[in-house]
PDB file of C-alpha atoms in Angstrom:
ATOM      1  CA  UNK A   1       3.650  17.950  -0.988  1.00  0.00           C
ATOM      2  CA  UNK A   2       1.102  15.470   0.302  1.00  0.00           C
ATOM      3  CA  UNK A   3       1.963  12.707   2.564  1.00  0.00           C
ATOM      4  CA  UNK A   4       1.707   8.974   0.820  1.00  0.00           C
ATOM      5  CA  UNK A   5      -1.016   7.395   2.877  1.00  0.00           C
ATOM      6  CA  UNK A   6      -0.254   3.784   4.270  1.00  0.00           C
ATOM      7  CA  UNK A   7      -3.182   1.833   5.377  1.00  0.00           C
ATOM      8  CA  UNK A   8      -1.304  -0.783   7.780  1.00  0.00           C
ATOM      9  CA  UNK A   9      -2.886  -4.416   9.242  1.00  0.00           C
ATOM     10  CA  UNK A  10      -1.329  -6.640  11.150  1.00  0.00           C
ATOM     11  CA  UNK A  11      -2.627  -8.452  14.581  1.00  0.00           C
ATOM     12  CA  UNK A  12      -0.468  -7.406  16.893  1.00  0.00           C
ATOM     13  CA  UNK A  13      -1.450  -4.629  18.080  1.00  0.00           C
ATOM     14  CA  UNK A  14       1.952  -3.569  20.104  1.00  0.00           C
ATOM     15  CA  UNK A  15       3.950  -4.236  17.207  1.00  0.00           C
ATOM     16  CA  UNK A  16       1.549  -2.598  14.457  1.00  0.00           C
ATOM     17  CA  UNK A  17       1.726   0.497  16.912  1.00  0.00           C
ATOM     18  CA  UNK A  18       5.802   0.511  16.522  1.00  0.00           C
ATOM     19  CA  UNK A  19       5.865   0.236  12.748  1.00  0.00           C
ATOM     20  CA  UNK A  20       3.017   2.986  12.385  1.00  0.00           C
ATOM     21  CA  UNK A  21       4.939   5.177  14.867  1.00  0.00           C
ATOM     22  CA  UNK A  22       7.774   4.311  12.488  1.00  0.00           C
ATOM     23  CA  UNK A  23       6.291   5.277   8.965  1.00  0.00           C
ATOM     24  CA  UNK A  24       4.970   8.206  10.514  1.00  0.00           C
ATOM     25  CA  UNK A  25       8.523   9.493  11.772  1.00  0.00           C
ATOM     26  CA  UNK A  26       9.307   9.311   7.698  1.00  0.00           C
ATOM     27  CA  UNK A  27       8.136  13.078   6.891  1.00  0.00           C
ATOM     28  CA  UNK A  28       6.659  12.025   3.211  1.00  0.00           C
ATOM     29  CA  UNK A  29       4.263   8.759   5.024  1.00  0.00           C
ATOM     30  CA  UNK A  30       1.065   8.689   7.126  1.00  0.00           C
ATOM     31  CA  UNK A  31       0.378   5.613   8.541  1.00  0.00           C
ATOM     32  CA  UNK A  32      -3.408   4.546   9.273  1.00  0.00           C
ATOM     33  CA  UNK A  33      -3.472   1.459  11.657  1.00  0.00           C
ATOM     34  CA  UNK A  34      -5.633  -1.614  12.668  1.00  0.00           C
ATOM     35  CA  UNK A  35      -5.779  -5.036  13.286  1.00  0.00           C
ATOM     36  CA  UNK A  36      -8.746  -5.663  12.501  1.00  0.00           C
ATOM     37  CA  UNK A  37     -10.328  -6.104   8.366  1.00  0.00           C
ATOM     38  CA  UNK A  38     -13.441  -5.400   8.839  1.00  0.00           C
ATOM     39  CA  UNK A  39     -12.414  -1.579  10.128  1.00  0.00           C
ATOM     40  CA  UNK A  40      -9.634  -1.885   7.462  1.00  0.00           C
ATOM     41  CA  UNK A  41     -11.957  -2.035   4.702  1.00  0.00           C
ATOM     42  CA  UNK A  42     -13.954   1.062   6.948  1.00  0.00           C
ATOM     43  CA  UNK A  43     -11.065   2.926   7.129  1.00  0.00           C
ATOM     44  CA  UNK A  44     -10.440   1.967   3.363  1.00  0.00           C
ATOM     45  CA  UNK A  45     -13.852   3.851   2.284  1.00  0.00           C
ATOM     46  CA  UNK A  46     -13.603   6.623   4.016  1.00  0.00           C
ATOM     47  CA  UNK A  47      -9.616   8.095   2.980  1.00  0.00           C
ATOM     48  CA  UNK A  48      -7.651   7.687  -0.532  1.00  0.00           C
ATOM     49  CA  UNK A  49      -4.515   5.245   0.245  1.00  0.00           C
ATOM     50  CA  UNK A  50      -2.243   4.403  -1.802  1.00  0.00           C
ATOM     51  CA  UNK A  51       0.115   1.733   0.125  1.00  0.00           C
ATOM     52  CA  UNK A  52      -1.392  -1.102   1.894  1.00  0.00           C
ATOM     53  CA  UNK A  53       1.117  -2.577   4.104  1.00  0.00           C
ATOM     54  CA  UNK A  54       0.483  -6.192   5.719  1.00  0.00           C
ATOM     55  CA  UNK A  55       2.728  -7.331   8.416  1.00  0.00           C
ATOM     56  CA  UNK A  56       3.531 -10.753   9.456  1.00  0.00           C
ATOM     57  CA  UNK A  57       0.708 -12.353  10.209  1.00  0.00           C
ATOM     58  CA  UNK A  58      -2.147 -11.310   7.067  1.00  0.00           C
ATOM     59  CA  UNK A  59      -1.987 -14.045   5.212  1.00  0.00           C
ATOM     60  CA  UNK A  60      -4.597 -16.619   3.236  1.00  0.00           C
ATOM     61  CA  UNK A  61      -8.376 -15.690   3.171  1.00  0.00           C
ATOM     62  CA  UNK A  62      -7.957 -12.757   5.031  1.00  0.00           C
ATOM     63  CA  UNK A  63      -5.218 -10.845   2.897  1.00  0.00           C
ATOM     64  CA  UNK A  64      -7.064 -12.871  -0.292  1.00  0.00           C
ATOM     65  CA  UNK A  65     -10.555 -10.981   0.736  1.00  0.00           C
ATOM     66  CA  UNK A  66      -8.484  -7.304   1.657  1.00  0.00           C
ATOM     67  CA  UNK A  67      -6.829  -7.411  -1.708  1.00  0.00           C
ATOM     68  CA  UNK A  68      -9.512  -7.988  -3.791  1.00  0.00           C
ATOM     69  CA  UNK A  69     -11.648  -5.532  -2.056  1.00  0.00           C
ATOM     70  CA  UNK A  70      -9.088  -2.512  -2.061  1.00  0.00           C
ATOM     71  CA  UNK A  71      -8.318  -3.972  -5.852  1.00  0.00           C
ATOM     72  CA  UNK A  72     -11.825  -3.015  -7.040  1.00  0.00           C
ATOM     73  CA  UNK A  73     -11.984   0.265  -5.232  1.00  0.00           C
ATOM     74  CA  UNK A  74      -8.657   0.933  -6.376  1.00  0.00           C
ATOM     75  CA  UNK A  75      -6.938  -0.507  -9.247  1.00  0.00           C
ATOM     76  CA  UNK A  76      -3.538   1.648  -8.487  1.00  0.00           C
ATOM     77  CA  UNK A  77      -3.133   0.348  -5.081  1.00  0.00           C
ATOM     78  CA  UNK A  78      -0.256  -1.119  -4.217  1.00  0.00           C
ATOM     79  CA  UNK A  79       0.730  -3.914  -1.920  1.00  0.00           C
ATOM     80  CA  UNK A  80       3.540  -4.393   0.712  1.00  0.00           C
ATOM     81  CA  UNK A  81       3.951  -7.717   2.582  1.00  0.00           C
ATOM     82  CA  UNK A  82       6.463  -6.979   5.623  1.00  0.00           C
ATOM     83  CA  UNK A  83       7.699  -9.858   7.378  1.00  0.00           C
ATOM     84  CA  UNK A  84      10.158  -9.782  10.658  1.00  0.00           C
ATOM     85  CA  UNK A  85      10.845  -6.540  12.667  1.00  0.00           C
ATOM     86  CA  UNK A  86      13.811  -4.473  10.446  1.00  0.00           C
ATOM     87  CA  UNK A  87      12.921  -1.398   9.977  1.00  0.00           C
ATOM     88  CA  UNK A  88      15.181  -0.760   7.882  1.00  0.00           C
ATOM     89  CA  UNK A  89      13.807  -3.219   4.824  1.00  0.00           C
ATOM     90  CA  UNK A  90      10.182  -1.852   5.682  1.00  0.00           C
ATOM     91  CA  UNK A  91      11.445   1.511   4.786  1.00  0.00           C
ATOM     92  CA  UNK A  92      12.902   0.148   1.334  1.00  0.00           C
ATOM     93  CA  UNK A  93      10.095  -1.820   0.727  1.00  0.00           C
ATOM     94  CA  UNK A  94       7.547   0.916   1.107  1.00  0.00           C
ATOM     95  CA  UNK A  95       9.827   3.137  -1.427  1.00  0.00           C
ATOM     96  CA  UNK A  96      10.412   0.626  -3.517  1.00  0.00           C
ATOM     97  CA  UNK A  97       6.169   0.279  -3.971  1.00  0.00           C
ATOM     98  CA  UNK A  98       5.826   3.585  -3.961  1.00  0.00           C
ATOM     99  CA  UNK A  99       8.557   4.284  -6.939  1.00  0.00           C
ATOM    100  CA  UNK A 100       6.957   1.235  -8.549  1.00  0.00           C
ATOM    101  CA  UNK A 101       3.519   2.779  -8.376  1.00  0.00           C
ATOM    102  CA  UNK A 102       4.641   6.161  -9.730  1.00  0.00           C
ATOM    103  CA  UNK A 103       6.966   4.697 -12.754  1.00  0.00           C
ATOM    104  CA  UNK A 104       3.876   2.460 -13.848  1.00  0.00           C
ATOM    105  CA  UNK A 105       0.830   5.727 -13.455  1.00  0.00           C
ATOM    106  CA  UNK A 106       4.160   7.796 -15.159  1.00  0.00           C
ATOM    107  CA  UNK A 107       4.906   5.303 -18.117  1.00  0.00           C
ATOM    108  CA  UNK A 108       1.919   6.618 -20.729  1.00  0.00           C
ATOM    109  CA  UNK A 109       2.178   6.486 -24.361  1.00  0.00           C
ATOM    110  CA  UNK A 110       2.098  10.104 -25.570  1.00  0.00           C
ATOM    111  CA  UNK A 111       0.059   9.149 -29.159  1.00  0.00           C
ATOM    112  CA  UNK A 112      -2.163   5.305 -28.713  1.00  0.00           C
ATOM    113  CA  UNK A 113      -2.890   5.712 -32.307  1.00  0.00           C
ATOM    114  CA  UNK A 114       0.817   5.291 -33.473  1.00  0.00           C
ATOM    115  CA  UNK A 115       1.446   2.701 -35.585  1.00  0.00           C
ATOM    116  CA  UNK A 116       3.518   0.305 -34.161  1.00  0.00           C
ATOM    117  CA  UNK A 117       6.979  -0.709 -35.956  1.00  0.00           C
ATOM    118  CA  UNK A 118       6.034  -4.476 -35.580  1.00  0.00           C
ATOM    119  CA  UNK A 119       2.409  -3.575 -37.358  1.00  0.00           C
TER     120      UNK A 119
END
Protein backbone atom coordinates (compact mmCIF):
# COMPACT_ATOMS: atom_id res chain seq x y z
CA UNK A 1 0.00 0.00 0.00
CA UNK A 2 1.31 3.45 -0.84
CA UNK A 3 1.63 6.13 1.65
CA UNK A 4 -1.03 9.24 1.11
CA UNK A 5 1.31 12.09 0.41
CA UNK A 6 0.68 15.39 2.47
CA UNK A 7 2.23 18.46 1.13
CA UNK A 8 2.22 20.67 4.49
CA UNK A 9 2.77 24.85 4.72
CA UNK A 10 2.67 26.72 7.47
CA UNK A 11 5.32 29.57 8.74
CA UNK A 12 6.49 28.33 11.61
CA UNK A 13 8.95 26.42 11.01
CA UNK A 14 9.30 24.67 14.70
CA UNK A 15 5.79 23.93 14.73
CA UNK A 16 5.41 22.72 10.94
CA UNK A 17 8.43 20.37 11.94
CA UNK A 18 6.15 18.81 14.96
CA UNK A 19 3.04 18.23 12.88
CA UNK A 20 5.18 16.68 9.91
CA UNK A 21 7.03 14.53 12.48
CA UNK A 22 3.45 13.78 13.52
CA UNK A 23 1.76 12.69 10.13
CA UNK A 24 4.73 10.83 9.44
CA UNK A 25 4.48 8.66 12.77
CA UNK A 26 0.82 7.66 11.07
CA UNK A 27 2.18 4.49 9.00
CA UNK A 28 -0.40 5.19 5.89
CA UNK A 29 0.96 9.41 5.61
CA UNK A 30 4.14 11.08 4.29
CA UNK A 31 4.42 14.42 5.12
CA UNK A 32 6.44 16.91 2.71
CA UNK A 33 7.18 20.25 4.60
CA UNK A 34 7.86 24.03 4.01
CA UNK A 35 7.12 27.32 4.87
CA UNK A 36 7.71 28.79 2.16
CA UNK A 37 5.05 28.88 -1.40
CA UNK A 38 7.20 29.46 -3.74
CA UNK A 39 9.17 25.90 -2.86
CA UNK A 40 5.60 24.60 -2.13
CA UNK A 41 4.50 24.99 -5.55
CA UNK A 42 8.41 23.38 -6.40
CA UNK A 43 7.85 20.68 -4.33
CA UNK A 44 4.22 20.52 -5.83
CA UNK A 45 5.74 19.81 -9.51
CA UNK A 46 8.03 17.57 -8.81
CA UNK A 47 5.84 14.58 -6.50
CA UNK A 48 1.96 13.49 -6.89
CA UNK A 49 0.13 14.74 -3.51
CA UNK A 50 -2.91 14.25 -2.73
CA UNK A 51 -3.55 16.24 0.74
CA UNK A 52 -2.49 19.73 1.08
CA UNK A 53 -2.53 20.64 4.62
CA UNK A 54 -2.32 24.50 5.69
CA UNK A 55 -1.72 25.30 9.24
CA UNK A 56 -2.58 28.34 11.10
CA UNK A 57 -1.22 30.97 9.57
CA UNK A 58 -1.92 30.38 5.30
CA UNK A 59 -4.49 32.41 4.85
CA UNK A 60 -5.76 35.26 2.09
CA UNK A 61 -3.62 35.77 -1.13
CA UNK A 62 -1.25 33.35 -0.25
CA UNK A 63 -3.53 30.17 0.36
CA UNK A 64 -5.92 31.99 -2.59
CA UNK A 65 -2.70 31.75 -5.11
CA UNK A 66 -1.59 27.87 -3.59
CA UNK A 67 -5.08 26.65 -4.20
CA UNK A 68 -5.64 27.69 -7.44
CA UNK A 69 -2.30 26.60 -8.58
CA UNK A 70 -2.41 22.94 -7.08
CA UNK A 71 -6.32 23.17 -8.40
CA UNK A 72 -5.19 23.31 -12.05
CA UNK A 73 -2.45 20.78 -11.72
CA UNK A 74 -4.71 18.73 -9.85
CA UNK A 75 -8.35 18.80 -9.88
CA UNK A 76 -8.59 15.78 -7.12
CA UNK A 77 -6.60 17.55 -4.60
CA UNK A 78 -7.87 18.03 -1.54
CA UNK A 79 -7.59 20.70 1.07
CA UNK A 80 -7.07 20.69 4.91
CA UNK A 81 -7.05 23.96 6.92
CA UNK A 82 -5.60 23.04 10.54
CA UNK A 83 -5.90 25.58 13.06
CA UNK A 84 -4.49 25.33 16.90
CA UNK A 85 -2.01 22.57 18.02
CA UNK A 86 -4.42 19.15 18.73
CA UNK A 87 -3.19 16.57 17.20
CA UNK A 88 -5.70 14.73 17.67
CA UNK A 89 -8.37 16.80 15.25
CA UNK A 90 -5.41 17.05 12.62
CA UNK A 91 -5.46 13.35 12.50
CA UNK A 92 -9.40 13.33 11.91
CA UNK A 93 -9.26 15.99 9.68
CA UNK A 94 -6.69 14.51 7.38
CA UNK A 95 -8.96 11.13 7.33
CA UNK A 96 -11.84 12.75 7.04
CA UNK A 97 -10.27 14.50 3.46
CA UNK A 98 -8.84 11.62 2.60
CA UNK A 99 -12.25 9.36 2.93
CA UNK A 100 -13.89 12.36 1.27
CA UNK A 101 -11.50 12.24 -1.64
CA UNK A 102 -11.83 8.47 -2.14
CA UNK A 103 -15.90 8.32 -1.77
CA UNK A 104 -16.11 11.23 -4.46
CA UNK A 105 -13.08 9.44 -7.24
CA UNK A 106 -15.26 6.00 -5.95
CA UNK A 107 -18.89 7.36 -6.61
CA UNK A 108 -19.00 6.68 -10.74
CA UNK A 109 -22.04 5.93 -12.61
CA UNK A 110 -21.59 2.42 -14.02
CA UNK A 111 -23.78 3.25 -17.54
CA UNK A 112 -23.81 7.64 -18.36
CA UNK A 113 -26.13 6.76 -21.09
CA UNK A 114 -29.01 5.56 -18.73
CA UNK A 115 -31.96 7.23 -18.99
CA UNK A 116 -32.75 8.96 -16.08
CA UNK A 117 -36.23 8.25 -14.18
CA UNK A 118 -36.90 12.09 -14.04
CA UNK A 119 -36.20 12.20 -18.12
Amino acid sequence: MEKVQILSIGRDAEWLQKISRFINENPGWESTATIDDETAIKIFHQRRFEVVLFIDTIEGESEKKLRSIFLFHEPDIVFVQHNGVETGLLASEIREAIDNRNYTRNNIIDDVFEKNEDE
